[in-house]
XYZ file of C-alpha atoms in Angstrom:
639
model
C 179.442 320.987 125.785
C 176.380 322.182 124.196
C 173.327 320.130 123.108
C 170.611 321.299 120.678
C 167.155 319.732 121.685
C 165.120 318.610 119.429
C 161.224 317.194 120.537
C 159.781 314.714 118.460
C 157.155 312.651 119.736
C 157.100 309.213 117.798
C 153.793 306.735 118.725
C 154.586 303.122 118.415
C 152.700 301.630 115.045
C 150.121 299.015 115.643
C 151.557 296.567 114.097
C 150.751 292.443 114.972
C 153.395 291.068 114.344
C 156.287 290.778 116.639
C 160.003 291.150 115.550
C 162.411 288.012 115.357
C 164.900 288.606 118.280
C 168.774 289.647 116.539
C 171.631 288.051 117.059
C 173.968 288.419 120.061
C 170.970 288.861 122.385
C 172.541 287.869 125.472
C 170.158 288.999 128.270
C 166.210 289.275 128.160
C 164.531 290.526 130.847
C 160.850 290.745 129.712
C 159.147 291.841 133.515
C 156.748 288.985 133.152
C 155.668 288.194 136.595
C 159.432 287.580 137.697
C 163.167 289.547 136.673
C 164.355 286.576 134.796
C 166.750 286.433 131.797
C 164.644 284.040 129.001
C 168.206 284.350 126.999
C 170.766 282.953 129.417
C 170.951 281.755 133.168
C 171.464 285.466 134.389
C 168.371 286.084 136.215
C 167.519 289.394 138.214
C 166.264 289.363 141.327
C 163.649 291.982 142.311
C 164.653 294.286 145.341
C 163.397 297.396 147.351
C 159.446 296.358 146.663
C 160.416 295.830 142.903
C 157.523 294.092 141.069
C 156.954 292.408 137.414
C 153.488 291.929 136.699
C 152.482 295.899 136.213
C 151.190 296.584 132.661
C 153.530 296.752 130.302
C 153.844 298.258 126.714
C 154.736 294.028 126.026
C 152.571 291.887 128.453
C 153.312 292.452 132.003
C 156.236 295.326 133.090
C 158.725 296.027 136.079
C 157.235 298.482 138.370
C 159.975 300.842 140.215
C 158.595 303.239 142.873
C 161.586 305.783 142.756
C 162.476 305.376 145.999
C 163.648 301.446 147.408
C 162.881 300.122 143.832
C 165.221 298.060 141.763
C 166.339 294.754 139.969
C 169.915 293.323 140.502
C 171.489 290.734 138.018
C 174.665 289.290 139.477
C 177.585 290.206 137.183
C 178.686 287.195 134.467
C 181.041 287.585 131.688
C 178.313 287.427 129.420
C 176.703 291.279 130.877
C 180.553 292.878 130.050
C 180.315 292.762 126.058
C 182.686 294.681 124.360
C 180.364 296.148 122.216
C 176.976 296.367 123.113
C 173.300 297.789 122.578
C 171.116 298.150 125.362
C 167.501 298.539 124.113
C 164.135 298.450 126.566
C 160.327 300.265 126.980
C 159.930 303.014 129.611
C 157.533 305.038 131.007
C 157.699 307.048 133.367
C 155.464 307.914 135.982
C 157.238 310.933 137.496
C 159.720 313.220 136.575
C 161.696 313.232 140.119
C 162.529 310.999 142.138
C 164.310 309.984 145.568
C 167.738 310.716 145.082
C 171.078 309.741 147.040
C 174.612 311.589 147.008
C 176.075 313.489 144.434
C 173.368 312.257 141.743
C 171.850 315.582 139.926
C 167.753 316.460 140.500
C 166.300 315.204 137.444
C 168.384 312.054 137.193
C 167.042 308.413 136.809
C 169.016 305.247 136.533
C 167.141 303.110 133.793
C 170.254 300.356 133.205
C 173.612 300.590 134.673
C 176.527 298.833 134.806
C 179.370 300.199 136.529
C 183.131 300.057 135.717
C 186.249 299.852 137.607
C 185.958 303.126 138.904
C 184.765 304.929 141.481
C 184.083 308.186 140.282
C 183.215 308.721 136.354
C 182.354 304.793 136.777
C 179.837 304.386 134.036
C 180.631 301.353 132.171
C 177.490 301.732 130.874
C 174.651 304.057 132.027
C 171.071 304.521 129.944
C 169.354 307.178 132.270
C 167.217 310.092 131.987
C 168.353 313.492 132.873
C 166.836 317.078 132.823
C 168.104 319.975 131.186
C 167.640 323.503 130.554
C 164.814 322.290 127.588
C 163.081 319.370 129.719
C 163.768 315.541 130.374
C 166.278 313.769 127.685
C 167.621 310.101 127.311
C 170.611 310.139 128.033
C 173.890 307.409 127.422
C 177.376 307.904 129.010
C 180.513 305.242 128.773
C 183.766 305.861 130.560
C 186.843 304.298 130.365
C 188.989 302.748 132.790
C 191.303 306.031 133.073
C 187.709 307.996 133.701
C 187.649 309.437 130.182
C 183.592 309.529 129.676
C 181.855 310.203 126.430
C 177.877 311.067 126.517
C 174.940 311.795 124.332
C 171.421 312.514 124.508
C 168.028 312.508 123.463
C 166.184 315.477 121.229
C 162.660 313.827 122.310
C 161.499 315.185 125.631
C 160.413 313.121 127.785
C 156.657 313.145 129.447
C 155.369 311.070 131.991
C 152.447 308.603 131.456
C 154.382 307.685 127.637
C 155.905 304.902 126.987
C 159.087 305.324 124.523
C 161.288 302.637 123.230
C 165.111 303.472 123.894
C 167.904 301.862 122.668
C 171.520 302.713 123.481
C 174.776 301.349 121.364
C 177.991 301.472 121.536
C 180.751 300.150 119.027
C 184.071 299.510 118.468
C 184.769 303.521 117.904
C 181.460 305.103 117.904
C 177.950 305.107 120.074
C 174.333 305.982 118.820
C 171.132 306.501 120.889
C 167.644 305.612 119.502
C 164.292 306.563 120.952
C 161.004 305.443 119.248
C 163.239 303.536 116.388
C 164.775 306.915 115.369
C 168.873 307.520 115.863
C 168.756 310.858 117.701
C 172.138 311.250 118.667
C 175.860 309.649 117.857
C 179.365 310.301 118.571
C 182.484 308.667 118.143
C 184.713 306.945 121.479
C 188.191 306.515 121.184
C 188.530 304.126 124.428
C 187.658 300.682 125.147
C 184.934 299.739 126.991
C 185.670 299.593 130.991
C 183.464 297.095 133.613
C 183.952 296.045 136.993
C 182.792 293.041 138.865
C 179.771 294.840 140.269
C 175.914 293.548 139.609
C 173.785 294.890 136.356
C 171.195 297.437 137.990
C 167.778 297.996 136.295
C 166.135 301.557 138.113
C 169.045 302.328 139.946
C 172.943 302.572 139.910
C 173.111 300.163 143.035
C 175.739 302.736 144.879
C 174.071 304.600 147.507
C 176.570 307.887 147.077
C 175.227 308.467 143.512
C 172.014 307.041 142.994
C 168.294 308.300 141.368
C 166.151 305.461 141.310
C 163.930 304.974 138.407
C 160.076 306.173 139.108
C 157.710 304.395 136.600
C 157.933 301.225 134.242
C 160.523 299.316 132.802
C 159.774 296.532 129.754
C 161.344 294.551 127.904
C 164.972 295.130 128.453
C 167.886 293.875 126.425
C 171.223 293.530 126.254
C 173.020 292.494 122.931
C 176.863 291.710 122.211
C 176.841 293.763 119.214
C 175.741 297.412 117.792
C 172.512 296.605 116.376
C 171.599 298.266 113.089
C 168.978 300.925 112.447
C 166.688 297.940 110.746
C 167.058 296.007 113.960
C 166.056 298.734 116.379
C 163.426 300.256 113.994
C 161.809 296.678 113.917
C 161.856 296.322 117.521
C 160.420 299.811 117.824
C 157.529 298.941 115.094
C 156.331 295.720 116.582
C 154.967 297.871 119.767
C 152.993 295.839 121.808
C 153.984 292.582 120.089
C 156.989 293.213 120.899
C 160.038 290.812 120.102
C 158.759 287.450 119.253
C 158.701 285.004 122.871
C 156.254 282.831 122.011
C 156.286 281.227 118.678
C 154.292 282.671 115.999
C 154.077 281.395 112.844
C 153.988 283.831 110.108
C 153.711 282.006 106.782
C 151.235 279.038 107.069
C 151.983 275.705 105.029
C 149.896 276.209 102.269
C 147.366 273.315 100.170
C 149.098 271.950 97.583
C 148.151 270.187 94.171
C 150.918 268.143 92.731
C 151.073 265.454 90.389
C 151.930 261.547 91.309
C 155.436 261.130 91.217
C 156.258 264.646 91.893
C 157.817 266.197 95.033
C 155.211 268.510 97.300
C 156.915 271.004 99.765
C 155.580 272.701 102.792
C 157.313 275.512 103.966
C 156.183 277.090 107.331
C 158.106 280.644 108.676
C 157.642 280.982 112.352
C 158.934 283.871 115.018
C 159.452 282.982 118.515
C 162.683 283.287 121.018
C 165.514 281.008 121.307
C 165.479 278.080 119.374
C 162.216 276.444 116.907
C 161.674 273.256 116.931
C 159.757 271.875 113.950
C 157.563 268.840 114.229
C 155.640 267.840 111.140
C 152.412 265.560 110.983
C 150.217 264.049 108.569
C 146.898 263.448 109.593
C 147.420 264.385 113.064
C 150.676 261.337 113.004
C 154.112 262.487 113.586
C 156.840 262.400 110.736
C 159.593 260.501 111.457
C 162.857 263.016 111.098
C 160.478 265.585 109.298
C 161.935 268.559 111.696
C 162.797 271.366 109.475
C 160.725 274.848 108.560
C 160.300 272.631 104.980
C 158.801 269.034 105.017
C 159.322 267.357 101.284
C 157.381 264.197 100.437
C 159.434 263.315 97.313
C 157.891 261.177 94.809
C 154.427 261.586 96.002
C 151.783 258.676 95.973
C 148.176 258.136 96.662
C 148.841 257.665 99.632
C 150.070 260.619 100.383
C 147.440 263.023 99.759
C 145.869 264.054 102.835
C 146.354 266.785 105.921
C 149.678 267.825 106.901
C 150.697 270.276 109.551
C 153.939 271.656 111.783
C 153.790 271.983 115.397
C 156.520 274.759 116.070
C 157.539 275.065 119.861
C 160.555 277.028 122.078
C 160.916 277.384 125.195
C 157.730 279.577 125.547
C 155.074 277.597 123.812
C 153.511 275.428 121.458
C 151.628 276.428 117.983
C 150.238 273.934 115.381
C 149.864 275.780 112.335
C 147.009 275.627 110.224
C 146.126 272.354 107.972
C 147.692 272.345 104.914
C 145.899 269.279 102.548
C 148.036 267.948 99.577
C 145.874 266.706 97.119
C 147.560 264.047 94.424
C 146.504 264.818 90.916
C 146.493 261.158 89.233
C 146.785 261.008 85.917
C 144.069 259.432 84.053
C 143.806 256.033 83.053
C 141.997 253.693 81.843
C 140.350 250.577 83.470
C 138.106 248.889 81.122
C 138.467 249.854 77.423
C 135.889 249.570 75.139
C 135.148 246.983 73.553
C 134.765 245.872 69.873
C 131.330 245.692 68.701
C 129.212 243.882 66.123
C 125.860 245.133 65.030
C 123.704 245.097 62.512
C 122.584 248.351 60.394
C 119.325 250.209 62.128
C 120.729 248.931 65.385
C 121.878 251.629 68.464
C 125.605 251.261 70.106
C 126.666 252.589 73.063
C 130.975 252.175 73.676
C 131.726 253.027 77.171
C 135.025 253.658 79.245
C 135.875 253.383 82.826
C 138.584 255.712 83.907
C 140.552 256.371 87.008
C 142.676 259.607 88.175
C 141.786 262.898 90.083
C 138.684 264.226 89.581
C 136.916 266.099 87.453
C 137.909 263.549 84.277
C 136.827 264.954 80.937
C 136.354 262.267 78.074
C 136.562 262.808 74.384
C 135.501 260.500 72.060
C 137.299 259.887 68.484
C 136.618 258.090 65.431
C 139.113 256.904 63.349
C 141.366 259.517 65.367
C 138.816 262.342 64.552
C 136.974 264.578 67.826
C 133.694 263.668 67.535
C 131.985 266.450 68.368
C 129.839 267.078 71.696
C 130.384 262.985 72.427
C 132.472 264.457 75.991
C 130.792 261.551 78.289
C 131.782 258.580 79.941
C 129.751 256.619 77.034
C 129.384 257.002 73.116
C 125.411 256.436 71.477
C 125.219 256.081 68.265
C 121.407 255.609 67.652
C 120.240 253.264 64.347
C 123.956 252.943 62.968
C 124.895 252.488 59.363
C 127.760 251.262 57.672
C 129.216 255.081 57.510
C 129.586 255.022 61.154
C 131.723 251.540 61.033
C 135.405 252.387 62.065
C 137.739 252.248 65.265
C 136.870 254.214 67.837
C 138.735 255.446 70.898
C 138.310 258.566 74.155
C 141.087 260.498 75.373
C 140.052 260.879 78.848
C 142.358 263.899 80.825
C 142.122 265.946 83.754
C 144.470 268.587 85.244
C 147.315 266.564 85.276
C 147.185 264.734 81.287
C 145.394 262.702 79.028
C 145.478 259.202 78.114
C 143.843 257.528 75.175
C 142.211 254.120 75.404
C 143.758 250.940 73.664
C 143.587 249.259 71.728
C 140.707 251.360 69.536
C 137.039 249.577 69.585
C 136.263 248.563 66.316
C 132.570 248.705 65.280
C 131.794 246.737 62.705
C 128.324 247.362 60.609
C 126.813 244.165 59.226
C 124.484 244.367 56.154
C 122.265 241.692 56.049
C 122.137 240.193 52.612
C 119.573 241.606 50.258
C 118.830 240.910 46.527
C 118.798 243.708 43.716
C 118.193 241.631 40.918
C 116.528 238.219 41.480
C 116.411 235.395 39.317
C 114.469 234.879 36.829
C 111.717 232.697 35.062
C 113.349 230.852 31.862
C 111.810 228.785 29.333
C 114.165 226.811 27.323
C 114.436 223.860 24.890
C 115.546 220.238 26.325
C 119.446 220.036 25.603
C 120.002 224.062 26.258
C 122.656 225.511 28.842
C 120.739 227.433 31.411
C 121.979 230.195 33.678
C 120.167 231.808 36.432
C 121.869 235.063 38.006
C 121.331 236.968 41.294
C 122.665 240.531 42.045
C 122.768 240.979 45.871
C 124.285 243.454 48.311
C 125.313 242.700 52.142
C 128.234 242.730 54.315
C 130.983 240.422 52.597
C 131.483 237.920 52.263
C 128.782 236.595 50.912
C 127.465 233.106 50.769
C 125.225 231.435 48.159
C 123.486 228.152 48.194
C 121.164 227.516 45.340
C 118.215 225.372 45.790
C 115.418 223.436 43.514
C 112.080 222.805 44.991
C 113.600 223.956 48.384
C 116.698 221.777 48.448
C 119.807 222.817 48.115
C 121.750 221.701 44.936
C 125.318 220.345 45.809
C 127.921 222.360 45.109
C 126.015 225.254 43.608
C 127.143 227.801 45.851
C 128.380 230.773 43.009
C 126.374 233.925 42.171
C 124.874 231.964 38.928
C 123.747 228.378 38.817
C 124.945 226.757 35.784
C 122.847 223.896 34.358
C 124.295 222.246 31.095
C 121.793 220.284 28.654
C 118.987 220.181 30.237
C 115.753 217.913 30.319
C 112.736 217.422 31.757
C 113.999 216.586 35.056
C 115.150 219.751 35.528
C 112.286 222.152 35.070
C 110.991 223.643 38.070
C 111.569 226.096 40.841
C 114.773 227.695 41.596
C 115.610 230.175 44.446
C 118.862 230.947 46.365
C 119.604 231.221 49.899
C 122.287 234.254 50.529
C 124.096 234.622 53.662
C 126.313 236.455 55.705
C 127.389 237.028 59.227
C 124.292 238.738 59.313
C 122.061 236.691 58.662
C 120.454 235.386 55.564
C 117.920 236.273 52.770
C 115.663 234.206 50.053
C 115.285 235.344 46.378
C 111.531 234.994 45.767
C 109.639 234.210 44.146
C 111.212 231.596 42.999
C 112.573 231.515 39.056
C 110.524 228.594 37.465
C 112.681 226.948 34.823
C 110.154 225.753 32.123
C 112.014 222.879 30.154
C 110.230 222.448 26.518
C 110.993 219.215 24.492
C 110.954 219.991 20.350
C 108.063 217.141 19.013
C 109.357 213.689 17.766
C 107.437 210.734 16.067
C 107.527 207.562 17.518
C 105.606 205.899 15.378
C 105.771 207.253 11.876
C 102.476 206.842 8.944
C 102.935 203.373 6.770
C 102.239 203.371 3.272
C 99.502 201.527 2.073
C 97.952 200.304 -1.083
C 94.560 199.581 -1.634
C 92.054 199.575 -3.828
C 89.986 202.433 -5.710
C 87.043 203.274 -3.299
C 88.844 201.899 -0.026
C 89.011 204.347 3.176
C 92.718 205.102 4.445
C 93.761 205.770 7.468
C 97.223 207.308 8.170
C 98.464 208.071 11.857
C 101.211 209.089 13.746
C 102.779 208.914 17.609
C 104.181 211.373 18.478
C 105.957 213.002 22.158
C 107.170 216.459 22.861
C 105.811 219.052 25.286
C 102.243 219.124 24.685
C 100.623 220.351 22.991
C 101.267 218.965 19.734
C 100.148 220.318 16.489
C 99.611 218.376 13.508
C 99.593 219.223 9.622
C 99.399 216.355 7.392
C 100.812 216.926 3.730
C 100.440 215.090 0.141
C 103.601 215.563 -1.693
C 105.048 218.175 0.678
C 101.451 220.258 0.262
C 99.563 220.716 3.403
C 96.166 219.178 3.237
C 93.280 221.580 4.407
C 92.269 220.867 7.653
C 94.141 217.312 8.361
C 95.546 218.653 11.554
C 94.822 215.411 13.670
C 96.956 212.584 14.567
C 95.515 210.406 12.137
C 94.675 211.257 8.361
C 91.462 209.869 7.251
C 90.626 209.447 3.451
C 87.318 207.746 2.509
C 86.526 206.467 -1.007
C 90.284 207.064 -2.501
C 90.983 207.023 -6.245
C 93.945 207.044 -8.057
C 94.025 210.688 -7.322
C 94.444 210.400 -3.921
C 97.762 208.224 -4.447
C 100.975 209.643 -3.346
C 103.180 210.417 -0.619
C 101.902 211.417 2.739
C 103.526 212.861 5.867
C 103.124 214.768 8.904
C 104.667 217.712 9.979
C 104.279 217.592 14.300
C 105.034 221.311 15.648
C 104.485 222.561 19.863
C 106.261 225.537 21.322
C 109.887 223.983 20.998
C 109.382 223.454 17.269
C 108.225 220.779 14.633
C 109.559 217.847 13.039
C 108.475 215.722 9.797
C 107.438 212.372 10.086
C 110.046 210.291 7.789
C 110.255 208.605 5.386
C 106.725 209.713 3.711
C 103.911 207.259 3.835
C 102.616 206.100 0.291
C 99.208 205.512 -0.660
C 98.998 203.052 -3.391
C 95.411 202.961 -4.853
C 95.352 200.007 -6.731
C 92.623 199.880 -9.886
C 90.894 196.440 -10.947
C 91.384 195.925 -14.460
C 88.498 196.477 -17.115
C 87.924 196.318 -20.797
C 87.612 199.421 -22.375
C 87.396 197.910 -25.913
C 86.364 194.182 -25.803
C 87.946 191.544 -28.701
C 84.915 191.125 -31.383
C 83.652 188.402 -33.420
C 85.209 187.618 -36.779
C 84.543 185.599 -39.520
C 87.273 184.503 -41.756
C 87.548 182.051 -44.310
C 89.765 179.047 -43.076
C 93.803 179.791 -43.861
C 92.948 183.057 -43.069
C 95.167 185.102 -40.243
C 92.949 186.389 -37.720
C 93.921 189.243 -34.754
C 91.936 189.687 -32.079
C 92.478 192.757 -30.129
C 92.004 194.147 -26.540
C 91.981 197.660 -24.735
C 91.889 197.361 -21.218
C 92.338 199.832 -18.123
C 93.551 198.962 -14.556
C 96.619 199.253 -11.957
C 99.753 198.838 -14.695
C 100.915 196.482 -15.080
C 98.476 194.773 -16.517
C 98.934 190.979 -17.579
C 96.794 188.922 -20.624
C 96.526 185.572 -20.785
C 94.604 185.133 -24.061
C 92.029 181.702 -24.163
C 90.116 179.543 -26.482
C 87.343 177.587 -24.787
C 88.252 178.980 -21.492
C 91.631 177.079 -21.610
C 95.050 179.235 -21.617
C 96.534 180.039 -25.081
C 100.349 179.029 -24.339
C 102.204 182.423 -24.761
C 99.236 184.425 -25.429
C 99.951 187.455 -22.938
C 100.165 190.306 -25.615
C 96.911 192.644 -26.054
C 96.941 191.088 -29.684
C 95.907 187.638 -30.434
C 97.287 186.340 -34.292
């Protein structure tokens, strides 16, 4: 058979994470101060001056001399798989070695397994060997009948390097890897063949065919199954991390902001061999049955928030990852509302709210359900308020998680103390007149109204006008009103005087009189009303020049003077006559204007005498002879 050779030198990455071991790993042998198997009970045993602490490409490495060097793993069941991939690091440190029997120059034994043969007894065998081009990997499988089926490497191998090799085989085919790369495949048409003889690392353990390994062995493995490309090209790329022993988490829990009531997760990926265990904690306290790669705190509280972490673990170690701090978002709400307010106009109100919740709260004020604009704090000022700003007012306070608004609303209510636009005013009336005094007033409603005279209150005159039927006397003088609110309360001034007048009226009215010509009269009159009192006395309805006193004086009268007299009595209410008139009699004595005269007549004779006389009709005669009364002689003719 020929074999083209192909050199490719492939450097492992530097990469820092290691690779989660596959599936089916049934034997681990990491060379780390001992030939143990961290994947099963199989352990090696280190022979010939075999050591495990050298350094390795992973940690610490097995160190094979070429010559006495090996490790032996008494055969189990569990090192016979049916299928298999055998993967490791190697370096080696010579080309040659010591070798025994019929073994080729060239040759070293990296894993073996022999089968039930003795000649062509490769059950498995990963090995170097040197051809015409150089050193090659090499991986042969026989069957139980000696059939063998083989292929190699294209990288050449060089001393001092350290490659990664990794040898399948399948149900029907076999592959070999080196540096993650599938150099070489080929199908096999037998089953796979083992005997009851040990698993050999560095060495075939028969001394008639034997080339002991000369160099470093790391990190081998041996799985139950054909490993894909993925697999092997991850084990190649995590290079000096190798496949993950000790736990290593890879995805911390992360902080977390949920809301109350919600559900918070943590989620932690981890690599490591074997089995994780999960332990969660909050604030440094276990979790009871929290042992999962997620921890969910359903229906999260206050008293939840706080640090939470995992401590991962396996067989190799311990990690806590890094804190992960849950942080509750509480909705707002509201603790003490604000309160309704009562204030008079000019005055300064401040509404304020206390609010709970997460942090940072934001607050904005309404009116009437309005945004009041730039009023975003914890308390509302309104400086010297006036009845415009009365209203309900309320503040949606909210933060990252909602809102809430406070309720009830506040109401502020704006009081207007009482104040008078028109006050009442100054009346003058007549006795017997209907008064009204009015007052126009403004003020927060309702308003009260208590009218007063002299400074005490009238009963029952509590109306915007005071009513006052008929009045007298008695009821002149100062009226004001007291108006009220809730406010307060407010005086009309000054007062409104009420000026009663009373028309004039004679109490004692002129009496006539007769006397005689040449007497003095004297007329006069009482008389009340509101002062003062004017007087104008009149003859036969004719006002007599300056008789403007209470009493009417005439001196010396005569017959002229006679007549009817009253007075006519006038103030500021009016005037009134006195009634009935007063008559003047002025009585004349009688006189003779035309005396009898002497007569001489002859006896038998008929004789008048005759009289003319003047004086107050009517006048009487009473003719006499001698100085004796003439019986019925009362004519002005005697006969």
């Amino acid at each position: 058979m020929g074999f083209v050779v192909f050199l490719v030198l492939l450097l492992p990455s530097a990469v820092a994470d290691c690779f989660p071991s596959s599936s089916g790993l049934v034997g681990w042998w990491p060379g780390d101060g001992n030939a143990n198997n961290i994947a099963g009970t199989n352990n090696g045993t280190l022979q010939g001056g075999a050591t495990a602490n050298a350094t390795g490409m992973v940690s610490s490495a097995f160190s094979f001399d070429g010559t006495n060097a090996y490790v032996q793993i008494t055969n189990s069941a569990v090192l016979q798989p049916t299928n298999f991939t055998v993967e490791c690091w190697v370096r080696f440190t010579s080309l040659d070695s010591a070798g025994l029997g019929g073994s080729p120059a060239g040759d070293q034994y990296i894993v073996f397994k022999q089968n039930t043969r003795t000649a062509n007894f490769e059950g498995f065998d990963l090995d170097k060997t040197r051809t015409a081009s150089g050193d090659v990997f090499r991986l042969i499988v026989s069957s139980s009948a000696g059939v063998s089926a083989f292929i190699q490497s294209s990288t050449l191998i060089s001393t001092g390097v350290w490659y990664h090799v990794a040898a399948l085989r399948g149900s029907n085919f076999m592959q070999l890897y080196v540096n993650g790369q599938l150099e070489r495949q080929t199908n096999v048409a037998f089953a796979q063949n083992y005997g009851n003889l040990p698993l050999y690392f560095g060495s075939t353990g028969q001394a008639f065919w034997d080339h002991k390994l000369k160099g470093n062995l790391d990190e081998v493995s041996l799985y139950n199954r054909a490993l894909s490309s993925n697999e092997i090209a991850g084990v190649y790329t995590a290079s000096v991390a190798g496949k993950c022993k000790a736990v290593n988490i890879t995805t911390q829990p992360q902080n977390q902001a949920v809301n109350i009531g919600s559900n918070a997760t943590f989620t932690v990926s981890a690599t490591g061999f074997g089995n994780l265990a999960y332990r969660w904690q909050f604030n440094s306290t276990n979790i009871v049955g929290a042992s999962n790669t997620s921890l969910v705190v359903a229906n999260v509280q206050a008293t939840n928030a706080g640090n939470y972490r995992v401590v991962v673990t396996n067989s190799f170690s311990s990690v806590t990852s890094a804190v992960a701090v849950l942080t509750v978002n509480v909705p707002p709400f509201v603790t003490v509302v604000p309160t309704n307010q009562t204030v008079l106009t000019g005055a300064n109100v401040n509404f304020s709210v206390s609010a709970g919740g997460t942090s940072p709260l934001n607050y904005q004020w309404r009116r009437s359900g309005g945004a009041m604009a730039g009023q975003t704090n914890a308390t509302l000022s309104l400086t010297s308020v006036t009845t415009n700003d009365a209203g309900s007012y309320d503040v949606v306070v909210s933060n990252v998680t909602g809102s809430v608004t406070s309720a009830p609303p506040a109401v502020l209510t704006v009081n207007v103390l009482p104040f008078i636009t028109v006050a009442p005013t100054n009346q003058t009336v007549v006795a017997e007149a209907n008064v009204s005094f009015n007052v126009s007033v403004g003020g927060t409603a309702p308003l009260n109204y208590q009218w007063r005279k002299g400074g005490v209150g009238l009963a029952g005159q509590t109306n915007t006008t005071l009513s006052l039927t008929s009045v007298t006397t008695n009821d002149a003088g100062s009226y004001d009103v007291v108006v009220s609110n809730v406010a307060g309360s407010v005086t009309s001034t000054p007062p409104a005087v009420l000026t009663v007048n009373v028309p004039p009226f004679v109490t004692v009215v002129p009496t006539n009189q007769t006397v005689l010509a040449g007497a003095n009269v004297n007329f006069g009159v009482s008389a009340g009303g509101t002062l003062p009192l004017s007087y104008q006395w009149r003859k036969g309805g004719v006002g007599l020049v300056g008789q403007t006193n209470p009493t009417l004086s005439l001196i010396n009268v005569t017959t002229n003077d006679a007549g009817s007299y009253d007075v006519v009595v006038s103030n500021i209410a009016g005037s009134t006559t006195s009634s009935p008139p007063a008559v003047l009699t002025v009585n004349v004595l009688p006189f003779i204007t035309a005396a009898p005269t002497n007569q001489s007549v002859l006896a038998g004779a008929n004789v008048n005498f005759n009289v003319s006389a003047g004086g107050t009709a009517p006048l009487n005669l009473q003719w006499r002879k001698g100085g004796g009364a003439l019986a019925n002689q009362t004519n002005t003719s005697l006969s």
